[in-house]
PDB file of C-alpha atoms in Angstrom:
ATOM      1  CA  MET X   1      30.445 168.200-151.916  1.00 54.00           C
ATOM      2  CA  SER X   2      34.169 167.736-152.298  1.00 53.00           C
ATOM      3  CA  ALA X   3      34.086 165.501-149.324  1.00 54.00           C
ATOM      4  CA  THR X   4      31.374 163.423-150.906  1.00 54.00           C
ATOM      5  CA  LEU X   5      33.356 162.966-154.115  1.00 49.00           C
ATOM      6  CA  LEU X   6      36.441 161.929-152.192  1.00 50.00           C
ATOM      7  CA  THR X   7      34.453 159.378-150.274  1.00 54.00           C
ATOM      8  CA  ALA X   8      32.914 157.869-153.427  1.00 51.00           C
ATOM      9  CA  SER X   9      36.321 157.653-155.050  1.00 53.00           C
ATOM     10  CA  ALA X  10      37.715 155.827-152.054  1.00 53.00           C
ATOM     11  CA  VAL X  11      34.818 153.343-152.041  1.00 50.00           C
ATOM     12  CA  SER X  12      35.251 152.722-155.757  1.00 52.00           C
ATOM     13  CA  ASN X  13      38.927 152.018-155.348  1.00 53.00           C
ATOM     14  CA  ALA X  14      38.311 149.644-152.456  1.00 53.00           C
ATOM     15  CA  ALA X  15      35.637 147.546-154.381  1.00 53.00           C
ATOM     16  CA  ALA X  16      37.932 146.499-157.213  1.00 53.00           C
ATOM     17  CA  PRO X  17      39.556 143.236-156.061  1.00 59.00           C
ATOM     18  CA  VAL X  18      42.658 141.885-157.685  1.00 58.00           C
ATOM     19  CA  VAL X  19      42.104 138.483-159.517  1.00 57.00           C
ATOM     20  CA  ASP X  20      45.098 136.216-160.174  1.00 63.00           C
ATOM     21  CA  ALA X  21      45.028 134.753-163.721  1.00 66.00           C
ATOM     22  CA  ARG X  22      46.756 131.638-162.434  1.00 69.00           C
ATOM     23  CA  ASP X  23      43.755 130.865-160.205  1.00 69.00           C
ATOM     24  CA  ILE X  24      41.394 131.107-163.178  1.00 75.00           C
ATOM     25  CA  THR X  25      43.612 128.780-165.210  1.00 78.00           C
ATOM     26  CA  ALA X  26      43.767 126.273-162.369  1.00 74.00           C
ATOM     27  CA  VAL X  27      39.966 126.252-162.049  1.00 74.00           C
ATOM     28  CA  GLN X  28      39.568 125.800-165.775  1.00 75.00           C
ATOM     29  CA  GLN X  29      42.091 122.961-165.798  1.00 77.00           C
ATOM     30  CA  GLN X  30      40.293 121.245-162.908  1.00 79.00           C
ATOM     31  CA  GLN X  31      36.961 121.533-164.704  1.00 79.00           C
ATOM     32  CA  THR X  32      38.504 120.202-167.893  1.00 82.00           C
ATOM     33  CA  SER X  33      40.052 117.287-165.992  1.00 79.00           C
ATOM     34  CA  GLN X  34      36.725 116.446-164.372  1.00 81.00           C
ATOM     35  CA  GLN X  35      34.940 116.602-167.689  1.00 82.00           C
ATOM     36  CA  SER X  36      37.603 114.374-169.261  1.00 81.00           C
ATOM     37  CA  GLN X  37      37.247 111.874-166.427  1.00 84.00           C
ATOM     38  CA  ILE X  38      33.460 111.863-166.798  1.00 87.00           C
ATOM     39  CA  MET X  39      33.769 111.357-170.556  1.00 83.00           C
ATOM     40  CA  ALA X  40      36.270 108.531-170.045  1.00 84.00           C
ATOM     41  CA  GLU X  41      33.911 106.823-167.605  1.00 84.00           C
ATOM     42  CA  LEU X  42      30.997 107.244-170.003  1.00 86.00           C
ATOM     43  CA  ILE X  43      33.035 105.816-172.879  1.00 88.00           C
ATOM     44  CA  LEU X  44      34.054 102.872-170.687  1.00 84.00           C
ATOM     45  CA  GLN X  45      30.432 102.233-169.738  1.00 87.00           C
ATOM     46  CA  VAL X  46      29.358 102.425-173.368  1.00 88.00           C
ATOM     47  CA  ASN X  47      32.099  99.965-174.362  1.00 87.00           C
ATOM     48  CA  GLN X  48      31.040  97.600-171.596  1.00 84.00           C
ATOM     49  CA  LEU X  49      27.406  97.827-172.678  1.00 87.00           C
ATOM     50  CA  GLN X  50      28.387  97.172-176.291  1.00 87.00           C
ATOM     51  CA  GLN X  51      30.390  94.116-175.199  1.00 85.00           C
ATOM     52  CA  GLU X  52      27.440  92.813-173.184  1.00 85.00           C
ATOM     53  CA  VAL X  53      25.121  93.376-176.146  1.00 87.00           C
ATOM     54  CA  ARG X  54      27.516  91.443-178.416  1.00 85.00           C
ATOM     55  CA  GLN X  55      27.636  88.586-175.900  1.00 82.00           C
ATOM     56  CA  LEU X  56      23.856  88.526-175.586  1.00 83.00           C
ATOM     57  CA  ARG X  57      23.499  88.615-179.362  1.00 82.00           C
ATOM     58  CA  GLY X  58      25.909  85.697-179.617  1.00 82.00           C
ATOM     59  CA  GLN X  59      23.930  83.737-177.024  1.00 79.00           C
ATOM     60  CA  VAL X  60      20.676  84.488-178.822  1.00 76.00           C
ATOM     61  CA  GLU X  61      22.164  83.379-182.140  1.00 78.00           C
ATOM     62  CA  GLU X  62      23.487  80.192-180.525  1.00 75.00           C
ATOM     63  CA  GLN X  63      20.114  79.451-178.956  1.00 72.00           C
ATOM     64  CA  ASP X  64      18.398  80.178-182.262  1.00 68.00           C
ATOM     65  CA  TYR X  65      20.753  77.740-184.003  1.00 69.00           C
ATOM     66  CA  ARG X  66      20.093  75.056-181.411  1.00 64.00           C
ATOM     67  CA  ILE X  67      16.346  75.556-181.693  1.00 57.00           C
ATOM     68  CA  LYS X  68      16.565  75.240-185.477  1.00 57.00           C
ATOM     69  CA  GLN X  69      18.652  72.063-185.143  1.00 59.00           C
ATOM     70  CA  LEU X  70      16.226  70.548-182.650  1.00 50.00           C
ATOM     71  CA  THR X  71      13.298  71.511-184.854  1.00 48.00           C
ATOM     72  CA  LYS X  72      15.025  69.896-187.830  1.00 52.00           C
ATOM     73  CA  GLN X  73      15.760  66.721-185.873  1.00 53.00           C
ATOM     74  CA  GLN X  74      12.200  66.629-184.592  1.00 50.00           C
ATOM     75  CA  ARG X  75      10.847  67.067-188.124  1.00 53.00           C
ATOM     76  CA  GLU X  76      13.088  64.260-189.390  1.00 51.00           C
ATOM     77  CA  LEU X  77      11.941  61.988-186.569  1.00 52.00           C
ATOM     78  CA  TYR X  78       8.315  62.779-187.310  1.00 48.00           C
ATOM     79  CA  LEU X  79       8.834  62.079-191.021  1.00 49.00           C
ATOM     80  CA  ASP X  80      10.564  58.815-190.119  1.00 54.00           C
ATOM     81  CA  LEU X  81       7.631  57.844-187.927  1.00 51.00           C
ATOM     82  CA  ASP X  82       5.189  58.778-190.691  1.00 51.00           C
ATOM     83  CA  ARG X  83       7.140  56.642-193.179  1.00 54.00           C
ATOM     84  CA  ARG X  84       6.937  53.752-190.745  1.00 52.00           C
ATOM     85  CA  LEU X  85       3.192  54.217-190.503  1.00 49.00           C
ATOM     86  CA  GLN X  86       2.940  54.026-194.277  1.00 51.00           C
ATOM     87  CA  GLY X  87       5.562  51.335-194.695  1.00 52.00           C
ATOM     88  CA  GLY X  88       3.323  48.306-194.352  1.00 55.00           C
ATOM     89  CA  ALA X  89       4.932  45.126-193.109  1.00 62.00           C
ATOM     90  CA  ALA X  90       8.466  46.166-194.051  1.00 63.00           C
ATOM     91  CA  LEU X  91      10.973  46.408-191.212  1.00 68.00           C
ATOM     92  CA  SER X  92      13.727  48.927-190.629  1.00 66.00           C
ATOM     93  CA  THR X  93      17.296  47.667-190.917  1.00 63.00           C
ATOM     94  CA  SER X  94      17.727  47.605-187.139  1.00 63.00           C
ATOM     95  CA  GLU X  95      14.475  45.665-186.691  1.00 72.00           C
ATOM     96  CA  THR X  96      15.465  43.161-189.369  1.00 70.00           C
ATOM     97  CA  ASP X  97      18.861  42.593-187.756  1.00 71.00           C
ATOM     98  CA  GLU X  98      17.410  42.170-184.282  1.00 74.00           C
ATOM     99  CA  LEU X  99      14.466  39.961-185.211  1.00 81.00           C
ATOM    100  CA  SER X 100      16.281  37.799-187.723  1.00 73.00           C
ATOM    101  CA  SER X 101      18.948  36.970-185.162  1.00 58.00           C
ATOM    102  CA  GLY X 102      16.431  35.127-183.027  1.00 57.00           C
ATOM    103  CA  SER X 103      17.205  37.198-179.945  1.00 48.00           C
ATOM    104  CA  THR X 104      16.511  35.321-176.720  1.00 43.00           C
ATOM    105  CA  GLU X 105      17.045  38.169-174.299  1.00 45.00           C
ATOM    106  CA  SER X 106      13.491  37.846-173.061  1.00 40.00           C
ATOM    107  CA  SER X 107      14.477  34.911-170.855  1.00 41.00           C
ATOM    108  CA  GLY X 108      17.555  33.296-169.462  1.00 42.00           C
ATOM    109  CA  THR X 109      17.145  30.129-171.486  1.00 50.00           C
ATOM    110  CA  ASN X 110      17.831  29.290-175.102  1.00 61.00           C
ATOM    111  CA  SER X 111      15.163  28.306-177.590  1.00 67.00           C
ATOM    112  CA  SER X 112      14.814  24.660-178.431  1.00 83.00           C
ATOM    113  CA  GLU X 113      16.224  23.536-181.750  1.00 89.00           C
ATOM    114  CA  ARG X 114      12.758  22.822-183.131  1.00 92.00           C
ATOM    115  CA  ALA X 115      11.486  26.233-182.066  1.00 93.00           C
ATOM    116  CA  GLN X 116      14.495  27.923-183.652  1.00 93.00           C
ATOM    117  CA  GLN X 117      13.939  26.094-186.936  1.00 93.00           C
ATOM    118  CA  ALA X 118      10.242  26.928-186.979  1.00 94.00           C
ATOM    119  CA  TYR X 119      10.991  30.568-186.260  1.00 95.00           C
ATOM    120  CA  ASN X 120      13.661  30.747-188.959  1.00 94.00           C
ATOM    121  CA  GLN X 121      11.266  29.285-191.526  1.00 95.00           C
ATOM    122  CA  ALA X 122       8.562  31.812-190.641  1.00 95.00           C
ATOM    123  CA  PHE X 123      10.998  34.696-190.702  1.00 94.00           C
ATOM    124  CA  THR X 124      12.366  33.636-194.083  1.00 94.00           C
ATOM    125  CA  LEU X 125       8.830  33.783-195.485  1.00 95.00           C
ATOM    126  CA  PHE X 126       8.415  37.233-193.967  1.00 93.00           C
ATOM    127  CA  ASN X 127      11.741  38.444-195.317  1.00 91.00           C
ATOM    128  CA  GLU X 128      10.822  37.184-198.785  1.00 93.00           C
ATOM    129  CA  LYS X 129       7.600  39.228-198.527  1.00 91.00           C
ATOM    130  CA  LYS X 130       5.420  36.146-198.622  1.00 94.00           C
ATOM    131  CA  TYR X 131       3.246  37.790-196.034  1.00 94.00           C
ATOM    132  CA  PRO X 132       0.167  35.537-196.009  1.00 95.00           C
ATOM    133  CA  GLN X 133       2.349  32.452-195.567  1.00 97.00           C
ATOM    134  CA  ALA X 134       4.458  34.231-192.953  1.00 95.00           C
ATOM    135  CA  LYS X 135       1.345  35.236-191.010  1.00 96.00           C
ATOM    136  CA  SER X 136       0.154  31.625-190.959  1.00 97.00           C
ATOM    137  CA  ALA X 137       3.617  30.387-189.917  1.00 96.00           C
ATOM    138  CA  PHE X 138       3.928  32.849-187.049  1.00 97.00           C
ATOM    139  CA  LYS X 139       0.422  32.038-185.822  1.00 97.00           C
ATOM    140  CA  SER X 140       1.400  28.393-185.692  1.00 97.00           C
ATOM    141  CA  PHE X 141       4.624  29.307-183.913  1.00 97.00           C
ATOM    142  CA  VAL X 142       2.987  31.268-181.077  1.00 96.00           C
ATOM    143  CA  ALA X 143       0.442  28.463-180.680  1.00 96.00           C
ATOM    144  CA  ASP X 144       3.072  25.680-180.574  1.00 95.00           C
ATOM    145  CA  TYR X 145       5.804  27.554-178.682  1.00 95.00           C
ATOM    146  CA  SER X 146       3.873  30.065-176.593  1.00 94.00           C
ATOM    147  CA  THR X 147       6.469  30.188-173.814  1.00 93.00           C
ATOM    148  CA  ASP X 148       9.561  30.036-175.977  1.00 94.00           C
ATOM    149  CA  PRO X 149      11.684  33.218-175.851  1.00 91.00           C
ATOM    150  CA  LEU X 150      11.318  33.598-179.616  1.00 94.00           C
ATOM    151  CA  ALA X 151       7.544  33.934-179.213  1.00 95.00           C
ATOM    152  CA  SER X 152       8.154  37.573-178.244  1.00 95.00           C
ATOM    153  CA  ASN X 153       9.606  38.253-181.704  1.00 95.00           C
ATOM    154  CA  ALA X 154       6.877  36.183-183.349  1.00 96.00           C
ATOM    155  CA  HIS X 155       4.137  38.234-181.671  1.00 97.00           C
ATOM    156  CA  TYR X 156       5.843  41.410-182.849  1.00 96.00           C
ATOM    157  CA  LEU X 157       6.041  40.219-186.453  1.00 95.00           C
ATOM    158  CA  LEU X 158       2.448  39.012-186.339  1.00 96.00           C
ATOM    159  CA  GLY X 159       1.463  42.446-185.109  1.00 95.00           C
ATOM    160  CA  GLN X 160       3.373  43.968-188.012  1.00 94.00           C
ATOM    161  CA  LEU X 161       1.566  41.748-190.505  1.00 95.00           C
ATOM    162  CA  HIS X 162      -1.867  42.532-189.068  1.00 95.00           C
ATOM    163  CA  PHE X 163      -0.904  46.196-189.005  1.00 94.00           C
ATOM    164  CA  SER X 164      -0.032  46.063-192.707  1.00 91.00           C
ATOM    165  CA  ASP X 165      -3.382  44.434-193.469  1.00 93.00           C
ATOM    166  CA  LYS X 166      -5.161  47.153-191.439  1.00 92.00           C
ATOM    167  CA  GLU X 167      -6.386  44.532-188.995  1.00 95.00           C
ATOM    168  CA  TYR X 168      -5.830  46.930-186.136  1.00 95.00           C
ATOM    169  CA  PRO X 169      -7.570  45.143-183.243  1.00 95.00           C
ATOM    170  CA  GLU X 170      -5.514  41.996-183.881  1.00 96.00           C
ATOM    171  CA  ALA X 171      -2.341  44.049-184.389  1.00 96.00           C
ATOM    172  CA  GLU X 172      -2.963  45.775-181.052  1.00 96.00           C
ATOM    173  CA  LYS X 173      -3.396  42.406-179.364  1.00 97.00           C
ATOM    174  CA  GLN X 174      -0.132  41.060-180.785  1.00 97.00           C
ATOM    175  CA  PHE X 175       1.966  44.115-179.883  1.00 97.00           C
ATOM    176  CA  LYS X 176       0.654  44.007-176.317  1.00 97.00           C
ATOM    177  CA  SER X 177       1.505  40.295-176.119  1.00 97.00           C
ATOM    178  CA  VAL X 178       5.144  41.109-176.894  1.00 96.00           C
ATOM    179  CA  TYR X 179       5.816  42.733-173.535  1.00 95.00           C
ATOM    180  CA  GLU X 180       2.882  41.515-171.438  1.00 96.00           C
ATOM    181  CA  LYS X 181       3.932  37.890-171.893  1.00 95.00           C
ATOM    182  CA  PHE X 182       7.660  38.683-172.002  1.00 95.00           C
ATOM    183  CA  PRO X 183       8.270  41.701-169.706  1.00 94.00           C
ATOM    184  CA  GLU X 184      12.041  41.529-170.122  1.00 93.00           C
ATOM    185  CA  THR X 185      12.043  41.423-173.910  1.00 93.00           C
ATOM    186  CA  SER X 186      14.539  43.692-175.622  1.00 92.00           C
ATOM    187  CA  ILE X 187      11.940  44.860-178.149  1.00 94.00           C
ATOM    188  CA  LYS X 188       9.464  46.235-175.623  1.00 95.00           C
ATOM    189  CA  ASP X 189      10.070  49.832-176.746  1.00 95.00           C
ATOM    190  CA  LYS X 190       9.430  48.958-180.388  1.00 93.00           C
ATOM    191  CA  ALA X 191       6.278  47.014-179.558  1.00 95.00           C
ATOM    192  CA  MET X 192       4.895  49.871-177.469  1.00 96.00           C
ATOM    193  CA  LEU X 193       5.642  52.373-180.229  1.00 95.00           C
ATOM    194  CA  LYS X 194       3.786  50.165-182.721  1.00 94.00           C
ATOM    195  CA  LEU X 195       0.898  49.882-180.285  1.00 96.00           C
ATOM    196  CA  ALA X 196       0.662  53.672-180.090  1.00 95.00           C
ATOM    197  CA  GLN X 197       0.639  53.875-183.880  1.00 93.00           C
ATOM    198  CA  VAL X 198      -2.178  51.320-184.059  1.00 94.00           C
ATOM    199  CA  GLN X 199      -4.176  53.219-181.446  1.00 95.00           C
ATOM    200  CA  GLU X 200      -3.709  56.423-183.399  1.00 92.00           C
ATOM    201  CA  LEU X 201      -4.859  54.851-186.658  1.00 91.00           C
ATOM    202  CA  LYS X 202      -7.880  53.402-184.878  1.00 91.00           C
ATOM    203  CA  GLY X 203      -8.826  56.960-183.940  1.00 92.00           C
ATOM    204  CA  ASP X 204      -8.195  56.488-180.212  1.00 93.00           C
ATOM    205  CA  LYS X 205      -5.930  59.514-179.835  1.00 92.00           C
ATOM    206  CA  ALA X 206      -6.187  59.615-176.047  1.00 94.00           C
ATOM    207  CA  ALA X 207      -4.842  56.043-175.752  1.00 95.00           C
ATOM    208  CA  ALA X 208      -2.225  56.744-178.426  1.00 95.00           C
ATOM    209  CA  LYS X 209      -1.011  59.853-176.613  1.00 95.00           C
ATOM    210  CA  ALA X 210      -0.784  57.970-173.317  1.00 96.00           C
ATOM    211  CA  THR X 211       1.245  55.188-174.943  1.00 97.00           C
ATOM    212  CA  TYR X 212       3.555  57.639-176.733  1.00 96.00           C
ATOM    213  CA  GLN X 213       4.133  59.378-173.395  1.00 96.00           C
ATOM    214  CA  GLN X 214       4.955  56.063-171.759  1.00 96.00           C
ATOM    215  CA  VAL X 215       7.436  55.138-174.495  1.00 96.00           C
ATOM    216  CA  SER X 216       9.164  58.517-174.392  1.00 95.00           C
ATOM    217  CA  LYS X 217       9.404  58.344-170.591  1.00 96.00           C
ATOM    218  CA  LEU X 218      10.564  54.730-170.281  1.00 96.00           C
ATOM    219  CA  PHE X 219      12.924  54.745-173.268  1.00 96.00           C
ATOM    220  CA  PRO X 220      14.116  58.344-173.757  1.00 94.00           C
ATOM    221  CA  ASN X 221      17.457  57.361-175.299  1.00 94.00           C
ATOM    222  CA  THR X 222      16.187  54.853-177.857  1.00 92.00           C
ATOM    223  CA  THR X 223      14.976  55.466-181.387  1.00 90.00           C
ATOM    224  CA  ALA X 224      11.470  54.450-180.313  1.00 92.00           C
ATOM    225  CA  GLY X 225      11.557  56.912-177.419  1.00 93.00           C
ATOM    226  CA  ARG X 226      12.711  59.780-179.614  1.00 92.00           C
ATOM    227  CA  LEU X 227      10.111  58.949-182.265  1.00 91.00           C
ATOM    228  CA  ALA X 228       7.414  58.904-179.589  1.00 92.00           C
ATOM    229  CA  LYS X 229       8.581  62.290-178.256  1.00 91.00           C
ATOM    230  CA  ALA X 230       8.519  63.791-181.760  1.00 89.00           C
ATOM    231  CA  LYS X 231       5.026  62.416-182.338  1.00 88.00           C
ATOM    232  CA  LEU X 232       3.739  63.797-179.043  1.00 89.00           C
ATOM    233  CA  ASP X 233       4.656  67.315-180.109  1.00 81.00           C
ATOM    234  CA  THR X 234       2.291  66.994-183.098  1.00 81.00           C
ATOM    235  CA  LEU X 235      -0.765  65.642-181.280  1.00 78.00           C
TER     236      LEU X 235
END
């Protein structure tokens, strides 16, 4: 029995290893360093994600602003087009300036003196809002000077007068004559836009849509082209 006790005591003494406190501290420091590194990386990732979110939010806000601006511009264009539809025979300032000048860009030759005088007289009547007399004068002009460059303008103004009087078939005919008889006329975009308006008022929305599409495609950078594009988005 004594031998057994001695043996157990020896085993007990042998099983108790010696642990260095410095090793424990080193392990703890290493773990702490790793945890700190992981936290630093997580914080960096969070900061990067926050920066990306701020950038995306800024882009969204910028896009939202642009969409609002485009919507506003489109609304203004549509309202301008609607005012033109309701404006009767009256011309916009740009139309008045272009048509009163007796533009001859539709051909390489100048109008004859007699044709210029006749046109000026008809336009004066139009500008003074003597519309019945102006209509008669322009009809005489396109009959007497059918090939004169100024006939393009005269057809346009006749179309405007018929449009104002709700004589839509005749207005359609006159606006088509502007560019069908004078393909190089500088007012082709305006005449086509007016034609689309006439077609719309006649109830032929399919033809109106096709003409609006043509105007917006052929003249994207003109007022007529932008008006046509704005109108298309409402049909």
